[in-house]
Coordinates of C-alpha atoms in Angstrom, one line a residue:
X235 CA 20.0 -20.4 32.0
X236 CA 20.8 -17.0 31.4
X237 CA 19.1 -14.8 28.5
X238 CA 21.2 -11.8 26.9
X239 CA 20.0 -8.1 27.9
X240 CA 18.8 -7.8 24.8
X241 CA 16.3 -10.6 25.0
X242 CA 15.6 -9.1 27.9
X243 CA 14.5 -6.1 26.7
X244 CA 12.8 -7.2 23.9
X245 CA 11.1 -9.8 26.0
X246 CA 9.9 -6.6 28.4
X247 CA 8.7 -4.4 25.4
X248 CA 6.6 -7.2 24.1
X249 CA 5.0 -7.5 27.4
X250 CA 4.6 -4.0 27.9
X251 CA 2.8 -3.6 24.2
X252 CA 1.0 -6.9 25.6
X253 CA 0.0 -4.6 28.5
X254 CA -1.0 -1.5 26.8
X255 CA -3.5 -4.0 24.5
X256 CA -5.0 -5.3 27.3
X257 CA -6.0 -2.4 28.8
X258 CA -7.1 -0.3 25.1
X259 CA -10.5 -0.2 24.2
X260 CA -10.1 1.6 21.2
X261 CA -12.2 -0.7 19.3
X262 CA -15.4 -0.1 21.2
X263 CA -17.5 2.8 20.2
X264 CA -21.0 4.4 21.0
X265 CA -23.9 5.3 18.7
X266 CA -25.1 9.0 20.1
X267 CA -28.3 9.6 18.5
X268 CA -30.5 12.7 19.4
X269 CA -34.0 11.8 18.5
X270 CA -35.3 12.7 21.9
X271 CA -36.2 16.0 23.9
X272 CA -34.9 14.8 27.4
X273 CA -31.0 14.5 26.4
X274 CA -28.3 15.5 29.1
X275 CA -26.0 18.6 27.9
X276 CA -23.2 17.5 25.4
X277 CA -20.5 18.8 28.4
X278 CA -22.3 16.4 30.9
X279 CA -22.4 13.1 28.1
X280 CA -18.4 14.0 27.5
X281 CA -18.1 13.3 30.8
X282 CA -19.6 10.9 31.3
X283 CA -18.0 9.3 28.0
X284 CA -14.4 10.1 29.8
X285 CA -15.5 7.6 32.9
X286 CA -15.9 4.8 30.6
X287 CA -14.1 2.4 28.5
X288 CA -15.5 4.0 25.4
X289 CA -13.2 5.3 23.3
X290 CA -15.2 6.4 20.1
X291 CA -18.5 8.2 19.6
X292 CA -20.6 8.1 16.2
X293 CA -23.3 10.7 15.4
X294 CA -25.2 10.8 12.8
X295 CA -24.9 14.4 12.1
X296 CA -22.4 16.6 12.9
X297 CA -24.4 18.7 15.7
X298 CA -21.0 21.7 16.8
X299 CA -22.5 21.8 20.0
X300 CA -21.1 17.8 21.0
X301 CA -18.1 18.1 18.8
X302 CA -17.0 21.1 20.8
X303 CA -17.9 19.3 24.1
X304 CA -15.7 16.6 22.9
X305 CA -12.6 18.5 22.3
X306 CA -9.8 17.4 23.4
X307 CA -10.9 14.6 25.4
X308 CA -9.0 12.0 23.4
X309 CA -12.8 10.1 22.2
X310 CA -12.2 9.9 18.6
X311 CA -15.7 11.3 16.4
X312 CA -16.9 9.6 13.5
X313 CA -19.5 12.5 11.9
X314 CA -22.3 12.2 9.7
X315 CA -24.0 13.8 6.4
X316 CA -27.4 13.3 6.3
X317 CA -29.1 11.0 3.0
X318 CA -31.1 14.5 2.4
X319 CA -27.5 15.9 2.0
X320 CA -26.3 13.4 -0.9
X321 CA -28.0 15.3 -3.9
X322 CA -26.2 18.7 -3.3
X323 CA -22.9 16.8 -2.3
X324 CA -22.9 14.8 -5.2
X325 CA -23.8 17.6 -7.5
X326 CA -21.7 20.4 -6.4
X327 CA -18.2 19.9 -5.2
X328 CA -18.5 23.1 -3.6
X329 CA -21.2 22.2 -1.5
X330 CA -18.6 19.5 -0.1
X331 CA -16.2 21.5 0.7
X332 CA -18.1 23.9 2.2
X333 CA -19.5 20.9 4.5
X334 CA -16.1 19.9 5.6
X335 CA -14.9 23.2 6.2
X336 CA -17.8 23.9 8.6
X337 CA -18.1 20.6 10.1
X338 CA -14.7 19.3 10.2
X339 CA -11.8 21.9 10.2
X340 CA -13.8 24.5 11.9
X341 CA -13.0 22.1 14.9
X342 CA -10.2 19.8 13.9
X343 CA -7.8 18.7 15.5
X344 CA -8.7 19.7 18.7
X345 CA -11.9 17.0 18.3
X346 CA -10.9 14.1 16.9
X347 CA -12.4 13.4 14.0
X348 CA -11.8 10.4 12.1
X349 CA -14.4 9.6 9.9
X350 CA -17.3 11.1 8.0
X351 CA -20.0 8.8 6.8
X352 CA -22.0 10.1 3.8
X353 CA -25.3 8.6 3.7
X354 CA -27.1 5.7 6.2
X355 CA -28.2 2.6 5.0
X356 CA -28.6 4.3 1.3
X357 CA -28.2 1.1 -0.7
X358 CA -31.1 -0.8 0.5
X359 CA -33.5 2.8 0.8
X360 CA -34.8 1.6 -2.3
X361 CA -34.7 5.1 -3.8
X362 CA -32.7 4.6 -7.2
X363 CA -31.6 8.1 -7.7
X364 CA -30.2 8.6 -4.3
X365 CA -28.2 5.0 -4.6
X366 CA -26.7 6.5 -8.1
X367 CA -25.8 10.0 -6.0
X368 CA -24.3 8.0 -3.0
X369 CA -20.5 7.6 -4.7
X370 CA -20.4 10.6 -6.7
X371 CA -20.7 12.5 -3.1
X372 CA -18.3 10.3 -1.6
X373 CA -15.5 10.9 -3.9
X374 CA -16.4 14.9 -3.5
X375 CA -16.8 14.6 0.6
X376 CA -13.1 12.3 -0.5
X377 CA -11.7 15.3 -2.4
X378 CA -12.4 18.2 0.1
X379 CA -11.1 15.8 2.8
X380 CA -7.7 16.1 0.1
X381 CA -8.0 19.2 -0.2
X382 CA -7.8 20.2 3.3
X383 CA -4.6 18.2 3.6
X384 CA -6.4 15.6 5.8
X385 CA -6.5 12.6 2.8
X386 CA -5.5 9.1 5.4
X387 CA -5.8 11.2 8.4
X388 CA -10.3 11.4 8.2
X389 CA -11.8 8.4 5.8
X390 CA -14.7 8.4 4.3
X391 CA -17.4 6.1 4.2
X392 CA -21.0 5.1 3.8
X393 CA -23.0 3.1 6.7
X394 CA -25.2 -0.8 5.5
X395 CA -27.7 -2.8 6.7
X396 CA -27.4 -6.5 6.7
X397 CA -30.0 -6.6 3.9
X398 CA -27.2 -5.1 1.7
X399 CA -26.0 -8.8 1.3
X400 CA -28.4 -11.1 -0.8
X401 CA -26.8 -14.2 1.1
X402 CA -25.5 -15.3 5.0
X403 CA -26.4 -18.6 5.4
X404 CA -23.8 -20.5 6.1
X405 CA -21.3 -17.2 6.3
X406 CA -19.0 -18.6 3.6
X407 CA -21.3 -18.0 1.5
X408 CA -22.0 -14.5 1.7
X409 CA -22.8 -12.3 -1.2
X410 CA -23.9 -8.8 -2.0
X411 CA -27.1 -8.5 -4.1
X412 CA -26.9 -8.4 -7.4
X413 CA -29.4 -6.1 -8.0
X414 CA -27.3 -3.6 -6.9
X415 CA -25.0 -4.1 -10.4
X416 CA -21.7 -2.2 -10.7
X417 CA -22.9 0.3 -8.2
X418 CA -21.6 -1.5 -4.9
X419 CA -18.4 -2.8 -6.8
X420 CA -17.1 0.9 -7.5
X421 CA -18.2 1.5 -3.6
X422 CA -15.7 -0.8 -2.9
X423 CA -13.5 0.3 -5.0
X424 CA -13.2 3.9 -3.7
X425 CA -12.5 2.3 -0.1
X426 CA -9.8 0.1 -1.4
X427 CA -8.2 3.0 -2.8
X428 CA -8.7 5.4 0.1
X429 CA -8.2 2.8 3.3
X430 CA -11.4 3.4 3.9
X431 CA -13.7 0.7 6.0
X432 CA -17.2 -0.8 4.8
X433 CA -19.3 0.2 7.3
X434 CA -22.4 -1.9 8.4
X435 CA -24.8 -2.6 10.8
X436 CA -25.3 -6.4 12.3
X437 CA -28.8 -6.9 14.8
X438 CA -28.6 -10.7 16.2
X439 CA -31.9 -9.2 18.2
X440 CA -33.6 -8.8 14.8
X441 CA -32.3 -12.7 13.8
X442 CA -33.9 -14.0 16.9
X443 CA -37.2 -12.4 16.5
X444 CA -37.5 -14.5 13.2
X445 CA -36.6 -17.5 14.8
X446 CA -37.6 -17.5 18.5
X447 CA -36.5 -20.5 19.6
X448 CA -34.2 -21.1 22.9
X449 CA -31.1 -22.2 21.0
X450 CA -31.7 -19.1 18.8
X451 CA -31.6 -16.8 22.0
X452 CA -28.6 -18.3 23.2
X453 CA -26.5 -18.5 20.3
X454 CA -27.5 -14.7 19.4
X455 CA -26.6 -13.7 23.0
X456 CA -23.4 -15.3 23.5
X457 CA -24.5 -17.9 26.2
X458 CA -23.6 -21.4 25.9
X459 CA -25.2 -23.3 23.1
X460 CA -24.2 -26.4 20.5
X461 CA -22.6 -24.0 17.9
X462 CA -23.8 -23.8 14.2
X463 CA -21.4 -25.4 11.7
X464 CA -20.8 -23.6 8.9
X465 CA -21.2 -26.1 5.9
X466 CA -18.6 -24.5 2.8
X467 CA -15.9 -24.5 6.0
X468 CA -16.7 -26.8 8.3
X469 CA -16.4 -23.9 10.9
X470 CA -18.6 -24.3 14.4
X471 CA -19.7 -20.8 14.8
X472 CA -20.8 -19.9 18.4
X473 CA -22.6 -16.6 18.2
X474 CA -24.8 -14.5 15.7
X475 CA -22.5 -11.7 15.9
X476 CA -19.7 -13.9 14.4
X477 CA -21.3 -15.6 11.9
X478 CA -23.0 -12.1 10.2
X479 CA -19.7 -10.3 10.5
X480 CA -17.9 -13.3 8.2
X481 CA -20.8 -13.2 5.8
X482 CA -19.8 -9.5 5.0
X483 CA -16.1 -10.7 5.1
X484 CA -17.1 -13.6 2.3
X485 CA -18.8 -11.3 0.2
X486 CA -16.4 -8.7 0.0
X487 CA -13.6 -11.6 -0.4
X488 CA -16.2 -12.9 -3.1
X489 CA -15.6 -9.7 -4.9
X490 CA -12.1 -9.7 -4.3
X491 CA -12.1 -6.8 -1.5
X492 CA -9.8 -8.8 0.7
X493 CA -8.3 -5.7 2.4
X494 CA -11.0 -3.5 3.3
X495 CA -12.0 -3.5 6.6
X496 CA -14.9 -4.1 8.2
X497 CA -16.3 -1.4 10.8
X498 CA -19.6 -2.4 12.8
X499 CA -21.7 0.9 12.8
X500 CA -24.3 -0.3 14.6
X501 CA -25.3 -3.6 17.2
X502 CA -27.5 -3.2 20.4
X503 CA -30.1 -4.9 22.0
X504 CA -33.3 -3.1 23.3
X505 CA -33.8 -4.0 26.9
X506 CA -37.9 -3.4 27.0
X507 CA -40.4 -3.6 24.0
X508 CA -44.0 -3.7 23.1
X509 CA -46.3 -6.6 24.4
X510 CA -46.0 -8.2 21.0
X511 CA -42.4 -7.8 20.9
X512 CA -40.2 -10.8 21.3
X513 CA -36.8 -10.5 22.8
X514 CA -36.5 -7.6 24.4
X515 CA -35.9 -7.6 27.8
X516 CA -33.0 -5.7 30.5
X517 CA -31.5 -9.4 31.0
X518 CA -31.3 -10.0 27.1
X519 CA -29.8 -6.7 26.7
X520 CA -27.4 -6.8 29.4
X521 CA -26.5 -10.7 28.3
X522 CA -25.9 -9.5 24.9
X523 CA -24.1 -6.0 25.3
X524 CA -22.1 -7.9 28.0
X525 CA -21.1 -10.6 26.3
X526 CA -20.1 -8.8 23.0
X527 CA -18.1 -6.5 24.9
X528 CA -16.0 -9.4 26.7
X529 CA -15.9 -11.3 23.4
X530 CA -14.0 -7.8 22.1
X531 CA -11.7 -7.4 25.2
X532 CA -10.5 -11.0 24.1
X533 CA -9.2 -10.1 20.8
X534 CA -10.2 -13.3 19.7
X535 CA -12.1 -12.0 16.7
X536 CA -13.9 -14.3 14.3
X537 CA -13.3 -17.2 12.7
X538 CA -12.8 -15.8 9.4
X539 CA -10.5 -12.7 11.2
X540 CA -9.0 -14.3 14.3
X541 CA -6.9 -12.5 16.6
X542 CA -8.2 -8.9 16.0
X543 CA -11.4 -7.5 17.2
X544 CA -13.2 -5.4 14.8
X545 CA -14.0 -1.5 15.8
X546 CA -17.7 -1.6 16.8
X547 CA -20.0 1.2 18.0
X548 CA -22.8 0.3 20.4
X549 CA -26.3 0.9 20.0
X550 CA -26.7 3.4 21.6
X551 CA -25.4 5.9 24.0
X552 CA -28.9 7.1 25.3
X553 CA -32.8 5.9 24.5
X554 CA -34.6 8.1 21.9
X555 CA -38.1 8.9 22.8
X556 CA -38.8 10.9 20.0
X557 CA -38.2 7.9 17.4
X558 CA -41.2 6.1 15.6
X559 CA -42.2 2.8 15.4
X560 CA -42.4 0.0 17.8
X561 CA -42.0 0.3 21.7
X562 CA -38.1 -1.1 21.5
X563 CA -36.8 1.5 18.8
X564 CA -37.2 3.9 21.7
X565 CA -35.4 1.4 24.3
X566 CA -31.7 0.8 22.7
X567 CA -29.9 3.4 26.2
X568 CA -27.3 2.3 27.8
X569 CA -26.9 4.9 30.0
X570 CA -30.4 7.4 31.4
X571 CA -30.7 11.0 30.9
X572 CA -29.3 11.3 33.8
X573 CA -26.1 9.3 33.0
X574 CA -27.5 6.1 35.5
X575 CA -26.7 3.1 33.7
X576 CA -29.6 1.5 32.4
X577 CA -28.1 -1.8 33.1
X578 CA -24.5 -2.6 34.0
X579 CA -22.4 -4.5 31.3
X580 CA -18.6 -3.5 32.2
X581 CA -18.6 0.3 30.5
X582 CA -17.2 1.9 33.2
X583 CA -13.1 2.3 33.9
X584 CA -13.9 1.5 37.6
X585 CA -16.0 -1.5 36.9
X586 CA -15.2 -3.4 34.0
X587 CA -16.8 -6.4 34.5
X588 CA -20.7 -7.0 33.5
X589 CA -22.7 -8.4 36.2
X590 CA -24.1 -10.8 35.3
X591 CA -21.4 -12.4 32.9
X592 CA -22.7 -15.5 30.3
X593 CA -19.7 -17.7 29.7
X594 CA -18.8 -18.5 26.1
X595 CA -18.6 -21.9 26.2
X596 CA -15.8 -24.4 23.9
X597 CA -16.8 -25.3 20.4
X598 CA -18.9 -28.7 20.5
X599 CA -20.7 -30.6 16.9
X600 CA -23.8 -29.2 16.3
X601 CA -27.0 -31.9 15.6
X602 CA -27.3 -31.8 11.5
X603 CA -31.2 -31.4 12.5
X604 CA -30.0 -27.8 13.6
X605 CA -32.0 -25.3 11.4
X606 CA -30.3 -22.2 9.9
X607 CA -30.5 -18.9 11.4
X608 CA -31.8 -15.8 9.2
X609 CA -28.4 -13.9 8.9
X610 CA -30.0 -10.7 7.0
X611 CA -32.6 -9.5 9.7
X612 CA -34.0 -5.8 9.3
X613 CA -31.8 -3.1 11.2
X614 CA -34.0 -0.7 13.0
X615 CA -34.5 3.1 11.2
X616 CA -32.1 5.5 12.6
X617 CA -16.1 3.1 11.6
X618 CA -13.4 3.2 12.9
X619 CA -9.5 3.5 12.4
X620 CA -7.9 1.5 15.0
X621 CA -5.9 3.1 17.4
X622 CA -2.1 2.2 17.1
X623 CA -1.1 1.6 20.5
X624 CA 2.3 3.0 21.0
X625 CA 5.3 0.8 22.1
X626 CA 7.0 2.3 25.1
X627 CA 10.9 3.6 23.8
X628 CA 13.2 1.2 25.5
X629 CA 17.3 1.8 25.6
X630 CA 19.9 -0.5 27.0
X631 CA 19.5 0.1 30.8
X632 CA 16.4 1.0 31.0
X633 CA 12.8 1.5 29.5
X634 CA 10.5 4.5 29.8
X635 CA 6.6 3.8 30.3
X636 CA 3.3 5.0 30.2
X637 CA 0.2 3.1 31.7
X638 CA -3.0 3.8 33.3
X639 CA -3.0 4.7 37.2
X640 CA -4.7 1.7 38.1
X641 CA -2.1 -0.7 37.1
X642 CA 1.1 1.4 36.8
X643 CA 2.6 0.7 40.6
X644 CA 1.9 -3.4 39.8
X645 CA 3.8 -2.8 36.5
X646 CA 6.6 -1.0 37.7
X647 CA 7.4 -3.4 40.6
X648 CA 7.4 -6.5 38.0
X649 CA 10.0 -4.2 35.7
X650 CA 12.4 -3.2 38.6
X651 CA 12.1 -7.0 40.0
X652 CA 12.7 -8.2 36.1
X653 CA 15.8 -5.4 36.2
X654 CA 17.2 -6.5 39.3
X655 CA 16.7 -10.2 38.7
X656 CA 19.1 -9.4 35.6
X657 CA 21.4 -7.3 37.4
X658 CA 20.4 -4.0 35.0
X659 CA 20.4 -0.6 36.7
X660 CA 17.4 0.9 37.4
X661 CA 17.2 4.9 37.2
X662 CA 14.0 6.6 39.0
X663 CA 13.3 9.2 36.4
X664 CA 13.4 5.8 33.8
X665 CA 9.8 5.3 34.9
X666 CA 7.6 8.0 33.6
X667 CA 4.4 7.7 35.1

């Protein structure tokens, strides 16, 4: 049976976007905190950052000298006003354009900004005045952004903990708390209207230190266990990760926020702790960073948002020695000071694949007797625009690509056999390498 060119063709361009999805990352991101005295020069970390499959970076400042070093590298930024910054942004809109004119067009576009984030974890701080101050910057960080003619080209959002939800057990039935009044509805309401994501910050290690059990461990690190069925949907969920990011889904469906995206600022696993700590550990970690990153390659998404992996930044680039608290706070690195990995899970463009990989294993009924995981854990004390992948131009005879060294000579003998196979013409400078 023979198929018209034009199938052809359109056959070939679905496989070559097919291709270029495979092979983009652009929904895994890194957390680059600097709460330490032993960091590696920004120059050396965008390096470093250009060896790996890590296509976005999130600070939670806006320090010149790493958005400089960044430049031009192709890592999209997400930037970062401090909650000590809200009162003056929310109070004076001069003060916010003055921020994003020294922070953001000072070096746009050459650094790829995409996002500013005004505030972290502000709505469960428990300080009342900052909470009331939280949208009133926004919209003013919003309007500069307008101003500067970059409105839809850099968002603006706000970063939450999981404790932001007053319900997450089973994951259908996620809600905001209510304590939080009209304040988190008019939130929402500025990202609808802007296309901006909600932001927020999901810890399976935190879930599993409430509820140490084996089957906990395993369900929160991706390895095989018997599932946990949700009971409003009769969904078998099969990881932590999954199951907190469709309680945010449900609660902003609940408030009827069906389009706003969801961006996850922050997940990580510490790979060493305290004596008293339980979980961490450099197999945990690695099992869990691992894992999550497979399970984002796959584009399988969650149950509640299948076929699309949501844009999640990694916690974290590099260990912060300087941070208080407990022995893990300081134990989140995925890479040394001197850019070693700390553990290999599949970062790097010439080795993708973790080593030691857990399997996800198929959806199987889970024993009523099961007990409910804690969805709403703690995050520790420290978004973003998907990438839309260009589809290669294709004419009649012949189709022009672009693809990554490693697989381009595999790709362009499978288009010239598929050409020649079909008795098309095949041109050399058709192939663009």
């Amino acid at each position: 049976m023979f198929l018209h060119c034009s199938s052809i063709l359109f056959l070939l361009c679905f496989a070559l976007q097919s291709f270029y999805l495979a092979n983009s990352q652009s929904f895994i991101g890194v957390n680059y905190g600097q709460v330490a005295d032993n960091l590696p020069p920004p120059s050396a970390t965008a390096k470093l950052l250009q060896s790996t499959i890590i296509e976005k970076v999130r600070l939670y400042g806006a320090d010149p000298a790493i958005i400089i070093a960044l430049a031009n590298t192709g890592i999209s930024i997400v930037i970062g006003t401090t909650n000590g910054d809200i009162p003056a942004l929310a109070s004076d809109p001069n003060f916010a354009v003055q921020w994003v004119n020294s922070n953001v067009l000072a070096y746009y576009p050459a650094s790829k900004i995409i996002l500013i984030t005004v505030g972290n974890e502000v709505m469960t701080s428990g300080d009342q005045n900052l909470m009331g101050q939280l949208l009133p910057a926004m919209q003013n960080i919003q309007n500069a952004i307008n101003g500067a003619s970059l409105g839809g080209k850099i968002k603006v959002s706000t970063v939450h903990a999981m404790s932001v939800l007053a319900q997450s057990e089973p994951p259908s039935s996620g809600s905001f708390n209510s304590s939080f009044g009209d304040t988190m509805r008019s939130l929402l309401q500025f990202l609808q209207a802007n296309g901006s994501p909600f932001m927020i910050n999901p810890y399976p290690f935190f879930a599993y230190q409430s509820d140490p059990r084996a089957e906990t461990l395993a369900f929160c690190l991706f390895q095989p266990n018997a599932g946990r069925v949700d009971s409003g949907t009769g969904i078998n969920y099969m990881n932590m990760f999954d199951a907190q990011v469709d309680a945010v889904r449900s609660a902003l469906n609940a408030m009827g926020f069906k389009d706003i995206e969801i961006v996850v600022a922050e997940t990580g696993w510490p790979y060493k702790g305290d004596a008293n700590e339980v979980g961490p550990s450099v197999d945990n970690a690695r099992a869990y960073n691992g894992n999550l990153i497979n399970h984002l390659k796959s584009m399988v998404g969650t149950p509640l948002m299948p076929g699309k992996s949501v844009d999640t930044y990694l916690f974290a680039l590099y260990d912060e020695d300087l941070k208080p608290g407990a022995g893990s706070e300081r134990s989140f690195g995925l890479f040394n000071p001197n850019l070693s990995m700390t553990y290999d899970v599949g970062l790097l463009k010439s080795n993708q694949t973790p080593a030691t990989p857990a399997p996800i294993t198929p959806e199987t009924p889970v024993s009523p007797s099961t007990p409910a995981i804690p969805l709403t854990p703690v995050t520790p004390a420290t978004p973003v625009i998907p990438t839309t992948p260009v589809t290669p131009p294709a004419g009649v005879y012949g189709i022009a690509i672009s693809c990554k060294q490693q697989h381009s000579r595999l790709l362009i003998l499978v288009i010239m056999v598929a050409f020649t196979l079909f008795g098309l013409p095949v041109r050399g400078d058709d192939i663009l390498l």
